Short mmCIF file of N, CA, C and O in Angstrom, two decimals:
data_model
loop_
_atom_site.label_atom_id
_atom_site.label_comp_id
_atom_site.label_asym_id
_atom_site.label_seq_id
_atom_site.Cartn_x
_atom_site.Cartn_y
_atom_site.Cartn_z
N UNK A 1 77.73 18.29 28.66
CA UNK A 1 77.45 19.02 27.42
C UNK A 1 76.22 18.44 26.73
O UNK A 1 76.12 17.23 26.56
N UNK A 2 75.32 19.29 26.36
CA UNK A 2 74.13 18.83 25.64
C UNK A 2 74.55 18.33 24.26
O UNK A 2 75.42 18.92 23.63
N UNK A 3 73.90 17.26 23.81
CA UNK A 3 74.19 16.77 22.48
C UNK A 3 73.76 17.78 21.44
O UNK A 3 72.72 18.43 21.57
N UNK A 4 74.58 17.91 20.40
CA UNK A 4 74.26 18.83 19.31
C UNK A 4 73.77 18.01 18.12
O UNK A 4 73.86 16.79 18.11
N UNK A 5 73.31 18.73 17.10
CA UNK A 5 72.86 18.05 15.87
C UNK A 5 73.83 18.32 14.73
O UNK A 5 74.12 19.47 14.42
N UNK A 6 74.30 17.24 14.13
CA UNK A 6 75.24 17.34 13.03
C UNK A 6 74.64 16.71 11.78
O UNK A 6 74.04 15.64 11.86
N UNK A 7 74.77 17.39 10.65
CA UNK A 7 74.31 16.81 9.40
C UNK A 7 75.51 16.46 8.52
O UNK A 7 76.39 17.27 8.32
N UNK A 8 75.51 15.22 8.03
CA UNK A 8 76.55 14.75 7.12
C UNK A 8 75.96 14.69 5.72
O UNK A 8 74.87 14.10 5.53
N UNK A 9 76.64 15.28 4.76
CA UNK A 9 76.15 15.23 3.38
C UNK A 9 77.26 14.63 2.53
O UNK A 9 78.28 15.26 2.25
N UNK A 10 77.08 13.37 2.13
CA UNK A 10 78.08 12.69 1.31
C UNK A 10 77.38 11.58 0.54
O UNK A 10 76.51 10.90 1.08
N UNK A 11 77.77 11.40 -0.72
CA UNK A 11 77.12 10.35 -1.51
C UNK A 11 77.79 8.99 -1.32
O UNK A 11 77.33 7.99 -1.86
N UNK A 12 78.85 8.92 -0.53
CA UNK A 12 79.50 7.64 -0.26
C UNK A 12 79.04 7.10 1.10
O UNK A 12 79.32 7.72 2.14
N UNK A 13 78.39 5.96 1.07
CA UNK A 13 77.84 5.38 2.30
C UNK A 13 78.93 5.13 3.34
O UNK A 13 78.73 5.35 4.54
N UNK A 14 80.11 4.69 2.91
CA UNK A 14 81.20 4.39 3.84
C UNK A 14 81.61 5.61 4.66
O UNK A 14 81.82 5.52 5.87
N UNK A 15 81.72 6.74 3.98
CA UNK A 15 82.09 8.00 4.67
C UNK A 15 80.98 8.41 5.63
O UNK A 15 81.25 8.82 6.76
N UNK A 16 79.74 8.29 5.18
CA UNK A 16 78.61 8.66 6.05
C UNK A 16 78.61 7.82 7.32
O UNK A 16 78.47 8.34 8.42
N UNK A 17 78.80 6.53 7.17
CA UNK A 17 78.78 5.64 8.34
C UNK A 17 79.95 5.91 9.27
O UNK A 17 79.78 5.92 10.49
N UNK A 18 81.12 6.15 8.71
CA UNK A 18 82.30 6.44 9.52
C UNK A 18 82.08 7.71 10.35
O UNK A 18 82.28 7.73 11.56
N UNK A 19 81.63 8.77 9.70
CA UNK A 19 81.40 10.04 10.39
C UNK A 19 80.28 9.91 11.42
O UNK A 19 80.37 10.45 12.52
N UNK A 20 79.26 9.17 11.03
CA UNK A 20 78.12 8.97 11.93
C UNK A 20 78.60 8.31 13.23
O UNK A 20 78.21 8.70 14.33
N UNK A 21 79.46 7.31 13.07
CA UNK A 21 80.00 6.59 14.23
C UNK A 21 80.81 7.53 15.12
O UNK A 21 80.65 7.54 16.34
N UNK A 22 81.68 8.34 14.52
CA UNK A 22 82.50 9.30 15.28
C UNK A 22 81.60 10.25 16.06
O UNK A 22 81.78 10.47 17.25
N UNK A 23 80.63 10.83 15.36
CA UNK A 23 79.78 11.87 15.96
C UNK A 23 78.88 11.30 17.05
O UNK A 23 78.74 11.87 18.12
N UNK A 24 78.29 10.14 16.78
CA UNK A 24 77.41 9.52 17.78
C UNK A 24 78.19 9.10 19.02
O UNK A 24 77.69 9.20 20.14
N UNK A 25 79.44 8.66 18.83
CA UNK A 25 80.25 8.25 19.98
C UNK A 25 80.58 9.45 20.88
O UNK A 25 80.94 9.28 22.04
N UNK A 26 80.45 10.65 20.34
CA UNK A 26 80.68 11.86 21.13
C UNK A 26 79.37 12.38 21.75
O UNK A 26 79.34 13.44 22.36
N UNK A 27 78.28 11.66 21.51
CA UNK A 27 77.02 12.01 22.14
C UNK A 27 76.14 12.98 21.37
O UNK A 27 75.22 13.58 21.91
N UNK A 28 76.41 13.12 20.07
CA UNK A 28 75.61 14.04 19.26
C UNK A 28 74.66 13.27 18.35
O UNK A 28 74.88 12.11 18.04
N UNK A 29 73.62 13.96 17.91
CA UNK A 29 72.66 13.36 16.99
C UNK A 29 73.12 13.60 15.55
O UNK A 29 73.72 14.63 15.25
N UNK A 30 72.82 12.65 14.67
CA UNK A 30 73.28 12.75 13.28
C UNK A 30 72.12 12.59 12.30
O UNK A 30 71.27 11.73 12.47
N UNK A 31 72.13 13.46 11.29
CA UNK A 31 71.25 13.29 10.14
C UNK A 31 72.18 13.12 8.95
O UNK A 31 73.17 13.84 8.85
N UNK A 32 71.86 12.20 8.05
CA UNK A 32 72.71 12.02 6.88
C UNK A 32 71.91 12.21 5.60
O UNK A 32 70.75 11.82 5.52
N UNK A 33 72.55 12.85 4.62
CA UNK A 33 71.92 13.06 3.31
C UNK A 33 72.91 12.65 2.22
O UNK A 33 74.12 12.71 2.41
N UNK A 34 72.34 12.27 1.05
CA UNK A 34 73.19 11.81 -0.04
C UNK A 34 73.56 12.91 -1.02
O UNK A 34 74.50 12.76 -1.78
N UNK A 35 72.77 13.99 -1.05
CA UNK A 35 73.10 15.06 -1.99
C UNK A 35 72.70 16.41 -1.42
O UNK A 35 71.98 16.50 -0.43
N UNK A 36 73.18 17.46 -2.06
CA UNK A 36 72.97 18.80 -1.57
C UNK A 36 71.52 19.24 -1.56
O UNK A 36 71.08 19.94 -0.66
N UNK A 37 70.75 18.78 -2.55
CA UNK A 37 69.34 19.15 -2.64
C UNK A 37 68.56 18.60 -1.44
O UNK A 37 67.79 19.31 -0.79
N UNK A 38 68.79 17.34 -1.14
CA UNK A 38 68.13 16.69 0.01
C UNK A 38 68.52 17.43 1.30
O UNK A 38 67.68 17.70 2.16
N UNK A 39 69.80 17.76 1.42
CA UNK A 39 70.29 18.47 2.61
C UNK A 39 69.64 19.84 2.73
O UNK A 39 69.17 20.22 3.80
N UNK A 40 69.60 20.56 1.62
CA UNK A 40 69.03 21.91 1.61
C UNK A 40 67.58 21.89 2.10
O UNK A 40 67.17 22.69 2.94
N UNK A 41 66.81 20.94 1.60
CA UNK A 41 65.40 20.83 2.00
C UNK A 41 65.27 20.50 3.49
O UNK A 41 64.43 21.07 4.18
N UNK A 42 66.10 19.58 3.97
CA UNK A 42 66.04 19.21 5.39
C UNK A 42 66.47 20.36 6.29
O UNK A 42 65.89 20.58 7.35
N UNK A 43 67.51 21.08 5.88
CA UNK A 43 68.02 22.20 6.69
C UNK A 43 66.97 23.28 6.81
O UNK A 43 66.82 23.91 7.86
N UNK A 44 66.21 23.50 5.75
CA UNK A 44 65.16 24.52 5.81
C UNK A 44 64.03 24.14 6.75
O UNK A 44 63.31 25.01 7.24
N UNK A 45 63.88 22.86 7.03
CA UNK A 45 62.88 22.42 8.01
C UNK A 45 63.47 22.50 9.42
O UNK A 45 62.82 22.94 10.34
N UNK A 46 64.70 22.01 9.56
CA UNK A 46 65.36 22.03 10.87
C UNK A 46 66.87 22.12 10.68
O UNK A 46 67.50 21.17 10.21
N UNK A 47 67.44 23.26 11.08
CA UNK A 47 68.87 23.47 10.87
C UNK A 47 69.71 22.76 11.93
O UNK A 47 69.40 22.84 13.11
N UNK A 48 70.76 22.05 11.50
CA UNK A 48 71.66 21.42 12.46
C UNK A 48 72.63 22.45 13.05
O UNK A 48 72.67 23.60 12.61
N UNK A 49 73.42 22.03 14.04
CA UNK A 49 74.42 22.90 14.66
C UNK A 49 75.71 22.93 13.86
O UNK A 49 76.51 23.86 13.95
N UNK A 50 75.92 21.87 13.07
CA UNK A 50 77.15 21.76 12.28
C UNK A 50 76.85 20.95 11.02
O UNK A 50 76.09 19.99 11.06
N UNK A 51 77.48 21.35 9.92
CA UNK A 51 77.37 20.62 8.66
C UNK A 51 78.72 20.02 8.30
O UNK A 51 79.75 20.70 8.40
N UNK A 52 78.71 18.78 7.86
CA UNK A 52 79.92 18.16 7.31
C UNK A 52 79.55 17.76 5.89
O UNK A 52 78.74 16.86 5.67
N UNK A 53 80.11 18.49 4.92
CA UNK A 53 79.64 18.38 3.54
C UNK A 53 80.76 17.99 2.59
O UNK A 53 81.86 18.56 2.64
N UNK A 54 80.46 17.05 1.71
CA UNK A 54 81.42 16.69 0.67
C UNK A 54 81.35 17.74 -0.44
O UNK A 54 80.28 18.26 -0.76
N UNK A 55 82.50 18.05 -1.01
CA UNK A 55 82.57 19.06 -2.08
C UNK A 55 81.88 18.57 -3.35
O UNK A 55 81.11 19.28 -3.98
N UNK A 56 82.18 17.33 -3.72
CA UNK A 56 81.59 16.76 -4.94
C UNK A 56 80.35 15.94 -4.58
O UNK A 56 80.46 14.90 -3.95
N UNK A 57 79.18 16.44 -4.98
CA UNK A 57 77.93 15.74 -4.68
C UNK A 57 77.05 15.72 -5.90
O UNK A 57 77.10 16.63 -6.73
N UNK A 58 76.20 14.70 -6.02
CA UNK A 58 75.24 14.70 -7.13
C UNK A 58 74.14 15.74 -6.91
O UNK A 58 73.91 16.17 -5.78
N UNK A 59 73.49 16.14 -7.99
CA UNK A 59 72.35 17.06 -8.02
C UNK A 59 72.74 18.50 -7.64
O UNK A 59 72.59 19.42 -8.42
N UNK A 60 73.24 18.68 -6.41
CA UNK A 60 73.66 20.02 -5.96
C UNK A 60 74.94 19.79 -5.17
O UNK A 60 74.93 19.09 -4.17
N UNK A 61 76.07 20.34 -5.65
CA UNK A 61 77.33 20.04 -4.98
C UNK A 61 77.49 20.83 -3.67
O UNK A 61 76.67 21.68 -3.33
N UNK A 62 78.56 20.51 -2.95
CA UNK A 62 78.79 21.11 -1.65
C UNK A 62 78.87 22.63 -1.70
O UNK A 62 78.30 23.33 -0.87
N UNK A 63 79.59 23.13 -2.71
CA UNK A 63 79.74 24.58 -2.86
C UNK A 63 78.38 25.24 -3.06
O UNK A 63 78.05 26.23 -2.41
N UNK A 64 77.59 24.69 -3.96
CA UNK A 64 76.26 25.26 -4.26
C UNK A 64 75.36 25.21 -3.03
O UNK A 64 74.60 26.16 -2.76
N UNK A 65 75.45 24.13 -2.27
CA UNK A 65 74.65 23.99 -1.05
C UNK A 65 75.00 25.09 -0.04
O UNK A 65 74.13 25.80 0.45
N UNK A 66 76.28 25.24 0.23
CA UNK A 66 76.73 26.22 1.23
C UNK A 66 76.40 27.64 0.77
O UNK A 66 75.92 28.47 1.54
N UNK A 67 76.63 27.91 -0.51
CA UNK A 67 76.37 29.24 -1.06
C UNK A 67 74.87 29.56 -0.97
O UNK A 67 74.49 30.66 -0.57
N UNK A 68 74.03 28.60 -1.31
CA UNK A 68 72.57 28.81 -1.25
C UNK A 68 72.12 29.08 0.18
O UNK A 68 71.26 29.94 0.42
N UNK A 69 72.68 28.36 1.13
CA UNK A 69 72.32 28.56 2.54
C UNK A 69 72.74 29.96 2.99
O UNK A 69 71.96 30.67 3.61
N UNK A 70 73.97 30.35 2.66
CA UNK A 70 74.46 31.67 3.06
C UNK A 70 73.63 32.79 2.44
O UNK A 70 73.32 33.78 3.09
N UNK A 71 73.26 32.60 1.16
CA UNK A 71 72.48 33.63 0.46
C UNK A 71 71.12 33.86 1.10
O UNK A 71 70.57 34.94 1.05
N UNK A 72 70.57 32.81 1.72
CA UNK A 72 69.26 32.99 2.36
C UNK A 72 69.42 33.31 3.85
O UNK A 72 68.46 33.33 4.61
N UNK A 73 70.67 33.53 4.29
CA UNK A 73 70.92 33.94 5.67
C UNK A 73 70.98 32.80 6.66
O UNK A 73 70.90 33.01 7.87
N UNK A 74 71.11 31.58 6.18
CA UNK A 74 71.26 30.43 7.07
C UNK A 74 72.74 30.18 7.27
O UNK A 74 73.41 29.67 6.38
N UNK A 75 73.26 30.58 8.42
CA UNK A 75 74.70 30.45 8.66
C UNK A 75 75.01 29.33 9.64
O UNK A 75 74.87 29.48 10.84
N UNK A 76 75.41 28.20 9.09
CA UNK A 76 75.74 27.03 9.90
C UNK A 76 77.23 26.74 9.72
O UNK A 76 77.69 26.63 8.58
N UNK A 77 77.99 26.64 10.82
CA UNK A 77 79.41 26.30 10.67
C UNK A 77 79.54 24.99 9.89
O UNK A 77 78.80 24.03 10.13
N UNK A 78 80.46 25.00 8.93
CA UNK A 78 80.56 23.88 7.99
C UNK A 78 81.98 23.37 7.86
O UNK A 78 82.93 24.14 7.78
N UNK A 79 82.09 22.04 7.82
CA UNK A 79 83.34 21.39 7.47
C UNK A 79 83.14 20.85 6.06
O UNK A 79 82.18 20.14 5.79
N UNK A 80 84.04 21.21 5.16
CA UNK A 80 83.96 20.74 3.79
C UNK A 80 84.96 19.60 3.62
O UNK A 80 86.09 19.71 4.09
N UNK A 81 84.54 18.51 2.98
CA UNK A 81 85.45 17.39 2.73
C UNK A 81 85.70 17.30 1.24
O UNK A 81 84.78 17.50 0.45
N UNK A 82 86.95 16.99 0.88
CA UNK A 82 87.21 16.87 -0.55
C UNK A 82 88.47 16.07 -0.83
O UNK A 82 89.46 16.17 -0.12
N UNK A 83 88.39 15.30 -1.91
CA UNK A 83 89.58 14.63 -2.42
C UNK A 83 90.45 15.67 -3.13
O UNK A 83 91.62 15.46 -3.40
N UNK A 84 89.85 16.80 -3.47
CA UNK A 84 90.55 17.90 -4.15
C UNK A 84 90.57 19.10 -3.22
O UNK A 84 89.95 20.12 -3.49
N UNK A 85 91.25 18.97 -2.10
CA UNK A 85 91.19 19.98 -1.05
C UNK A 85 91.64 21.37 -1.52
O UNK A 85 91.05 22.37 -1.15
N UNK A 86 92.67 21.42 -2.36
CA UNK A 86 93.16 22.73 -2.84
C UNK A 86 92.12 23.43 -3.70
O UNK A 86 91.84 24.61 -3.52
N UNK A 87 91.57 22.69 -4.63
CA UNK A 87 90.53 23.24 -5.51
C UNK A 87 89.33 23.71 -4.68
O UNK A 87 88.79 24.79 -4.86
N UNK A 88 88.94 22.87 -3.73
CA UNK A 88 87.79 23.17 -2.89
C UNK A 88 88.03 24.43 -2.05
O UNK A 88 87.17 25.29 -1.95
N UNK A 89 89.22 24.55 -1.47
CA UNK A 89 89.47 25.71 -0.61
C UNK A 89 89.54 26.99 -1.42
O UNK A 89 89.09 28.04 -0.97
N UNK A 90 90.07 26.92 -2.65
CA UNK A 90 90.10 28.10 -3.52
C UNK A 90 88.69 28.55 -3.84
O UNK A 90 88.34 29.71 -3.74
N UNK A 91 87.86 27.58 -4.25
CA UNK A 91 86.51 27.91 -4.68
C UNK A 91 85.67 28.44 -3.52
O UNK A 91 84.81 29.28 -3.70
N UNK A 92 85.94 27.97 -2.31
CA UNK A 92 85.10 28.32 -1.17
C UNK A 92 85.65 29.46 -0.33
O UNK A 92 85.15 29.73 0.75
N UNK A 93 86.69 30.13 -0.84
CA UNK A 93 87.30 31.23 -0.10
C UNK A 93 86.31 32.28 0.39
O UNK A 93 86.41 32.79 1.48
N UNK A 94 85.33 32.59 -0.44
CA UNK A 94 84.37 33.64 -0.09
C UNK A 94 83.24 33.20 0.84
O UNK A 94 82.40 34.01 1.21
N UNK A 95 83.21 31.93 1.18
CA UNK A 95 82.12 31.43 2.01
C UNK A 95 82.50 31.50 3.49
O UNK A 95 83.40 30.82 3.94
N UNK A 96 81.77 32.33 4.23
CA UNK A 96 82.14 32.58 5.62
C UNK A 96 81.83 31.41 6.56
O UNK A 96 82.42 31.28 7.63
N UNK A 97 80.91 30.53 6.17
CA UNK A 97 80.54 29.44 7.08
C UNK A 97 81.49 28.25 7.00
O UNK A 97 81.45 27.37 7.85
N UNK A 98 82.35 28.20 5.98
CA UNK A 98 83.30 27.08 5.87
C UNK A 98 84.43 27.31 6.87
O UNK A 98 85.25 28.19 6.72
N UNK A 99 84.44 26.51 7.93
CA UNK A 99 85.39 26.69 9.03
C UNK A 99 86.61 25.80 8.89
O UNK A 99 87.64 26.03 9.50
N UNK A 100 86.47 24.74 8.10
CA UNK A 100 87.55 23.77 8.01
C UNK A 100 87.38 22.94 6.74
O UNK A 100 86.26 22.68 6.32
N UNK A 101 88.50 22.51 6.18
CA UNK A 101 88.43 21.62 5.01
C UNK A 101 89.20 20.35 5.33
O UNK A 101 90.36 20.40 5.75
N UNK A 102 88.52 19.22 5.20
CA UNK A 102 89.17 17.92 5.38
C UNK A 102 89.56 17.39 4.01
O UNK A 102 88.71 17.26 3.14
N UNK A 103 90.84 17.07 3.84
CA UNK A 103 91.25 16.38 2.62
C UNK A 103 90.92 14.91 2.82
O UNK A 103 91.17 14.35 3.88
N UNK A 104 90.30 14.31 1.82
CA UNK A 104 90.00 12.88 1.91
C UNK A 104 91.20 12.09 1.41
O UNK A 104 91.81 12.49 0.44
N UNK A 105 91.56 10.95 1.98
CA UNK A 105 90.97 10.39 3.19
C UNK A 105 91.44 11.17 4.41
O UNK A 105 92.60 11.55 4.49
N UNK A 106 90.53 11.39 5.36
CA UNK A 106 90.90 12.19 6.54
C UNK A 106 91.23 11.30 7.73
O UNK A 106 90.88 10.13 7.78
N UNK A 107 91.94 11.88 8.67
CA UNK A 107 92.32 11.18 9.89
C UNK A 107 91.14 11.23 10.86
O UNK A 107 90.60 12.30 11.14
N UNK A 108 90.74 10.08 11.37
CA UNK A 108 89.56 9.98 12.22
C UNK A 108 89.70 10.83 13.50
O UNK A 108 88.77 11.52 13.90
N UNK A 109 90.87 10.80 14.11
CA UNK A 109 91.07 11.58 15.34
C UNK A 109 91.01 13.08 15.08
O UNK A 109 90.45 13.84 15.85
N UNK A 110 91.61 13.50 13.95
CA UNK A 110 91.54 14.92 13.57
C UNK A 110 90.09 15.34 13.36
O UNK A 110 89.67 16.42 13.76
N UNK A 111 89.35 14.46 12.70
CA UNK A 111 87.94 14.74 12.41
C UNK A 111 87.17 14.90 13.72
O UNK A 111 86.43 15.86 13.91
N UNK A 112 87.37 13.97 14.63
CA UNK A 112 86.67 13.99 15.92
C UNK A 112 86.98 15.30 16.66
O UNK A 112 86.08 15.97 17.17
N UNK A 113 88.27 15.66 16.68
CA UNK A 113 88.72 16.86 17.38
C UNK A 113 88.09 18.13 16.77
O UNK A 113 87.59 18.99 17.48
N UNK A 114 88.15 18.22 15.46
CA UNK A 114 87.62 19.40 14.76
C UNK A 114 86.12 19.53 14.95
O UNK A 114 85.60 20.62 15.22
N UNK A 115 85.40 18.42 14.84
CA UNK A 115 83.95 18.42 15.00
C UNK A 115 83.59 18.89 16.41
O UNK A 115 82.75 19.76 16.60
N UNK A 116 84.27 18.34 17.41
CA UNK A 116 84.00 18.74 18.80
C UNK A 116 84.32 20.21 19.05
O UNK A 116 83.57 20.91 19.71
N UNK A 117 85.43 20.66 18.49
CA UNK A 117 85.84 22.05 18.69
C UNK A 117 84.80 23.00 18.10
O UNK A 117 84.38 23.96 18.74
N UNK A 118 84.36 22.71 16.89
CA UNK A 118 83.36 23.59 16.24
C UNK A 118 82.03 23.56 16.96
O UNK A 118 81.35 24.57 17.05
N UNK A 119 81.65 22.41 17.51
CA UNK A 119 80.39 22.33 18.24
C UNK A 119 80.46 23.09 19.57
O UNK A 119 79.49 23.66 20.02
N UNK A 120 81.63 23.10 20.18
CA UNK A 120 81.81 23.83 21.43
C UNK A 120 81.76 25.34 21.22
O UNK A 120 81.29 26.08 22.07
N UNK A 121 82.25 25.78 20.04
CA UNK A 121 82.28 27.21 19.74
C UNK A 121 80.89 27.76 19.49
O UNK A 121 80.66 28.94 19.57
N UNK A 122 79.96 26.90 19.14
CA UNK A 122 78.62 27.36 18.76
C UNK A 122 77.85 27.96 19.91
O UNK A 122 77.87 27.46 21.00
#
């Protein structure tokens, strides 16, 4: 399987490093961003195959990021992460690119499985 490109958007370094480790161990390339604005700008230059986005982010939150991408026709399968999974899933109901929601703290094996499954579907 060819390596895919995954972008992680989270303002917590620990989460970014953990996800980066999982994704790289599966043979994929990783880009990491700290906020939605930075991610949005990078995606417009080069879109990844999968987004893993935290719901609560500085400057531009996860919801705003995904909504902005969808509005401009950039449809990237997305995993949303949140400590408030119920609130996040309600708010993101109308977003077609959100394929999965991880409640934080998430299970590493579940994360690995979901990421691989979504990358295979692409």
